[in-house]
Amino acid sequence: MAHSPLENDIEHVLLTEEALGQRLDEIARQIETDYADKDLLIVGVLKGALMVVADLSRRLAIPLTMDWMAVSSYGSGTKSSGVVRILKDLDADLLDRHVLVVEDIIDSGLTLSWLVANLRSRGPASVEIATMLRKPDAAKVDVDVRYVGFDIPNEFVVGYGLDYDERYRNLPYVGTLKPSVYGGDQ
Ligand code: IMP
Ligand code: MG
């Protein structure tokens, strides 16, 4: 099969579009049950969670509202430091709301643990976390993640919202990049 210019940069596909969709179906059924009689507010963390929120929310047959937050964590290279800055805050008031934070990936978990503490200080009825992907290092930080799509190896991945230098977010699957893309051997 011919590869597109975008797909030429991919070393291997970790999770296909079908696998992601099937897992989201399962998670959606759990969320529907857990939030059946609750006023659900989905908080997507920009930009990476865009695809997950779009695909998960369309699978949820319960009333909900959506809001977005953008944060940047200072760090060197691809590692985050846990020092977080809010780039775009929520429009919604969290008082007495049941908040479900939706993430693309949890790596060190530092960004998320800061974010959850910040949201909890705003008086919500509850704060839970859903993430499409989780890496092993996330286990070192004390963040209780209610819904996990897939636990993946400690590799840098792109696609399905995840970027390398702001690119590859539009790939419909999750994969690893060829070393040549990082400026390594051609
Ligand atoms: P944490 O604070 O280390 O959990 O940082 C999580 C953030 O780092 C995610 O929201 C992503 O933006 C980014 N990140 C972590 N691992 C990857 C990866 O494999 N590919 C792309 N972005 C990643
Ligand atoms: Mg993110």
Short mmCIF file of C-alpha atoms and ligand atoms in Angstrom, two decimals:
data_model
loop_
_atom_site.label_atom_id
_atom_site.label_comp_id
_atom_site.label_asym_id
_atom_site.label_seq_id
_atom_site.Cartn_x
_atom_site.Cartn_y
_atom_site.Cartn_z
CA MET A 1 0.00 0.00 0.00
CA ALA A 2 1.28 3.47 -0.88
CA HIS A 3 2.16 5.67 2.09
CA SER A 4 1.20 9.32 2.29
CA PRO A 5 3.95 11.89 2.95
CA LEU A 6 2.70 12.04 6.55
CA GLU A 7 2.79 8.28 7.05
CA ASN A 8 6.31 8.02 5.60
CA ASP A 9 7.60 9.38 8.92
CA ILE A 10 5.99 6.64 11.00
CA GLU A 11 8.11 3.73 12.18
CA HIS A 12 5.34 1.53 13.47
CA VAL A 13 1.67 1.77 14.34
CA LEU A 14 1.04 1.11 18.02
CA LEU A 15 -2.74 1.52 18.10
CA THR A 16 -4.94 1.47 15.02
CA GLU A 17 -7.94 3.72 14.49
CA GLU A 18 -10.16 0.66 15.04
CA ALA A 19 -8.48 -0.25 18.35
CA LEU A 20 -8.83 3.31 19.63
CA GLY A 21 -12.50 3.40 18.62
CA GLN A 22 -13.32 0.06 20.24
CA ARG A 23 -11.70 1.08 23.51
CA LEU A 24 -13.58 4.39 23.47
CA ASP A 25 -16.84 2.43 23.05
CA GLU A 26 -16.05 0.48 26.25
CA ILE A 27 -15.05 3.58 28.21
CA ALA A 28 -18.15 5.44 27.03
CA ARG A 29 -20.41 2.69 28.44
CA GLN A 30 -18.66 2.98 31.82
CA ILE A 31 -18.98 6.77 31.84
CA GLU A 32 -22.66 6.60 30.91
CA THR A 33 -23.27 4.33 33.88
CA ASP A 34 -21.15 6.33 36.32
CA TYR A 35 -22.64 9.70 35.33
CA ALA A 36 -26.21 8.59 34.56
CA ASP A 37 -27.78 10.95 37.10
CA LYS A 38 -24.99 13.53 37.32
CA ASP A 39 -24.45 16.87 35.68
CA LEU A 40 -21.33 16.01 33.67
CA LEU A 41 -18.80 18.59 32.56
CA ILE A 42 -16.07 17.30 30.27
CA VAL A 43 -12.87 19.33 30.46
CA GLY A 44 -10.58 18.73 27.50
CA VAL A 45 -6.93 19.62 27.87
CA LEU A 46 -5.76 21.36 24.71
CA LYS A 47 -4.38 20.66 22.31
CA GLY A 48 -3.71 16.95 22.57
CA ALA A 49 -7.09 15.84 23.92
CA LEU A 50 -8.99 17.30 20.95
CA MET A 51 -9.48 13.94 19.19
CA VAL A 52 -10.29 12.02 22.38
CA VAL A 53 -12.94 14.53 23.45
CA ALA A 54 -14.47 14.60 19.97
CA ASP A 55 -14.64 10.81 19.64
CA LEU A 56 -15.54 10.03 23.27
CA SER A 57 -18.26 12.67 23.60
CA ARG A 58 -20.00 11.48 20.43
CA ARG A 59 -20.24 8.04 22.00
CA LEU A 60 -21.92 9.36 25.16
CA ALA A 61 -25.71 9.24 25.07
CA ILE A 62 -26.11 11.31 28.24
CA PRO A 63 -26.48 15.08 28.66
CA LEU A 64 -23.17 16.85 29.19
CA THR A 65 -21.35 20.11 28.64
CA MET A 66 -17.81 20.59 27.38
CA ASP A 67 -15.12 23.09 28.18
CA TRP A 68 -11.45 23.47 27.34
CA MET A 69 -8.31 24.38 29.15
CA ALA A 70 -4.82 24.93 27.77
CA VAL A 71 -1.80 24.56 30.00
CA SER A 72 1.90 24.56 29.32
CA SER A 73 4.37 22.79 31.52
CA TYR A 74 7.85 24.14 31.60
CA GLY A 75 10.48 21.52 31.01
CA SER A 76 13.51 20.66 28.98
CA GLY A 77 12.98 18.76 25.75
CA THR A 78 10.25 16.15 25.97
CA LYS A 79 10.17 15.93 29.80
CA SER A 80 7.81 18.05 31.84
CA SER A 81 8.82 19.69 35.11
CA GLY A 82 5.49 20.01 36.90
CA VAL A 83 5.68 23.80 36.79
CA VAL A 84 2.48 24.65 34.98
CA ARG A 85 1.10 27.83 33.45
CA ILE A 86 -2.54 28.30 32.38
CA LEU A 87 -2.65 29.49 28.77
CA LYS A 88 -6.44 29.31 28.48
CA ASP A 89 -8.68 28.90 31.49
CA LEU A 90 -12.16 27.38 31.59
CA ASP A 91 -15.24 29.45 30.82
CA ALA A 92 -17.38 27.28 33.10
CA ASP A 93 -17.88 27.72 36.83
CA LEU A 94 -16.99 24.39 38.49
CA LEU A 95 -19.03 24.89 41.64
CA ASP A 96 -21.00 21.67 42.35
CA ARG A 97 -20.24 20.26 38.87
CA HIS A 98 -19.10 16.71 38.19
CA VAL A 99 -15.88 17.29 36.27
CA LEU A 100 -14.25 14.71 34.00
CA VAL A 101 -10.82 15.82 32.82
CA VAL A 102 -9.99 14.23 29.48
CA GLU A 103 -6.34 13.82 28.52
CA ASP A 104 -4.49 12.41 25.54
CA ILE A 105 -1.58 10.95 27.47
CA ILE A 106 -0.18 10.81 30.98
CA ASP A 107 3.57 10.54 31.03
CA SER A 108 5.17 11.76 34.28
CA GLY A 109 1.72 12.76 35.53
CA LEU A 110 3.13 16.04 36.83
CA THR A 111 0.99 18.26 34.60
CA LEU A 112 -2.15 16.40 35.53
CA SER A 113 -1.58 16.29 39.28
CA TRP A 114 -1.15 20.07 39.23
CA LEU A 115 -4.25 20.47 37.09
CA VAL A 116 -6.43 18.29 39.31
CA ALA A 117 -5.38 20.17 42.44
CA ASN A 118 -6.16 23.44 40.68
CA LEU A 119 -9.64 22.26 39.60
CA ARG A 120 -10.42 20.77 43.05
CA SER A 121 -9.83 24.20 44.61
CA ARG A 122 -12.79 25.58 42.62
CA GLY A 123 -15.50 23.71 44.56
CA PRO A 124 -16.62 20.98 42.13
CA ALA A 125 -18.80 18.08 43.30
CA SER A 126 -16.19 15.65 41.91
CA VAL A 127 -13.11 15.54 39.68
CA GLU A 128 -12.18 12.38 37.78
CA ILE A 129 -9.69 11.73 34.98
CA ALA A 130 -9.96 9.90 31.68
CA THR A 131 -6.90 9.41 29.49
CA MET A 132 -6.47 7.65 26.16
CA LEU A 133 -2.88 6.65 26.88
CA ARG A 134 -0.72 6.16 29.95
CA LYS A 135 3.02 5.54 30.22
CA PRO A 136 4.73 3.56 33.02
CA ASP A 137 6.28 6.65 34.66
CA ALA A 138 2.76 7.88 35.46
CA ALA A 139 2.60 5.27 38.21
CA LYS A 140 5.22 7.22 40.22
CA VAL A 141 2.86 10.14 40.77
CA ASP A 142 -0.15 9.85 43.01
CA VAL A 143 -2.89 10.63 40.48
CA ASP A 144 -5.95 8.45 40.55
CA VAL A 145 -7.02 7.89 36.94
CA ARG A 146 -10.54 6.54 36.64
CA TYR A 147 -10.57 5.65 32.92
CA VAL A 148 -7.51 4.52 30.95
CA GLY A 149 -7.59 3.66 27.26
CA PHE A 150 -4.25 1.88 26.96
CA ASP A 151 -1.08 1.49 28.99
CA ILE A 152 1.77 1.85 26.52
CA PRO A 153 5.57 1.36 26.66
CA ASN A 154 7.87 4.25 27.47
CA GLU A 155 8.27 5.39 23.86
CA PHE A 156 7.55 8.75 22.28
CA VAL A 157 4.37 8.46 20.24
CA VAL A 158 2.48 10.73 17.84
CA GLY A 159 -0.93 10.85 16.22
CA TYR A 160 -4.52 11.00 17.42
CA GLY A 161 -3.90 14.46 18.86
CA LEU A 162 -0.32 13.87 19.99
CA ASP A 163 2.37 15.94 18.33
CA TYR A 164 6.06 16.15 17.68
CA ASP A 165 6.88 19.83 17.19
CA GLU A 166 3.14 20.50 16.59
CA ARG A 167 2.95 18.00 13.71
CA TYR A 168 1.31 14.56 13.32
CA ARG A 169 -1.74 15.42 15.46
CA ASN A 170 -3.97 14.62 12.48
CA LEU A 171 -2.87 10.99 12.11
CA PRO A 172 -5.92 8.84 12.89
CA TYR A 173 -3.80 6.27 14.75
CA VAL A 174 -1.00 6.27 17.37
CA GLY A 175 2.51 5.40 16.21
CA THR A 176 6.20 5.95 16.74
CA LEU A 177 8.37 8.18 14.58
CA LYS A 178 11.35 7.09 12.51
CA PRO A 179 14.62 8.21 14.13
CA SER A 180 15.41 10.26 11.00
CA VAL A 181 12.53 12.59 11.88
CA TYR A 182 14.23 13.62 15.13
CA GLY A 183 17.23 14.73 13.08
CA GLY A 184 19.02 11.44 13.57
CA ASP A 185 20.43 9.08 10.92
CA GLN A 186 18.85 9.48 7.49
P1 IMP B 1 3.40 14.81 31.96
O1 IMP B 1 3.33 15.99 32.88
O2 IMP B 1 4.80 14.26 31.87
O3 IMP B 1 2.39 13.73 32.26
O4 IMP B 1 3.16 15.43 30.53
C1 IMP B 1 2.14 15.04 29.72
C2 IMP B 1 2.19 15.85 28.43
O5 IMP B 1 3.44 15.63 27.76
C3 IMP B 1 1.12 15.37 27.50
O6 IMP B 1 -0.09 16.07 27.67
C4 IMP B 1 1.75 15.58 26.15
O7 IMP B 1 1.51 16.89 25.71
C5 IMP B 1 3.24 15.40 26.39
N1 IMP B 1 3.68 14.03 26.06
C6 IMP B 1 4.08 13.08 26.91
N2 IMP B 1 4.44 11.95 26.27
C7 IMP B 1 4.23 12.20 24.95
C8 IMP B 1 4.41 11.41 23.74
O8 IMP B 1 4.82 10.24 23.74
N3 IMP B 1 4.10 12.04 22.57
C9 IMP B 1 3.64 13.31 22.49
N4 IMP B 1 3.46 14.09 23.60
C10 IMP B 1 3.76 13.54 24.81
MG MG B 2 -1.91 16.88 27.06
#
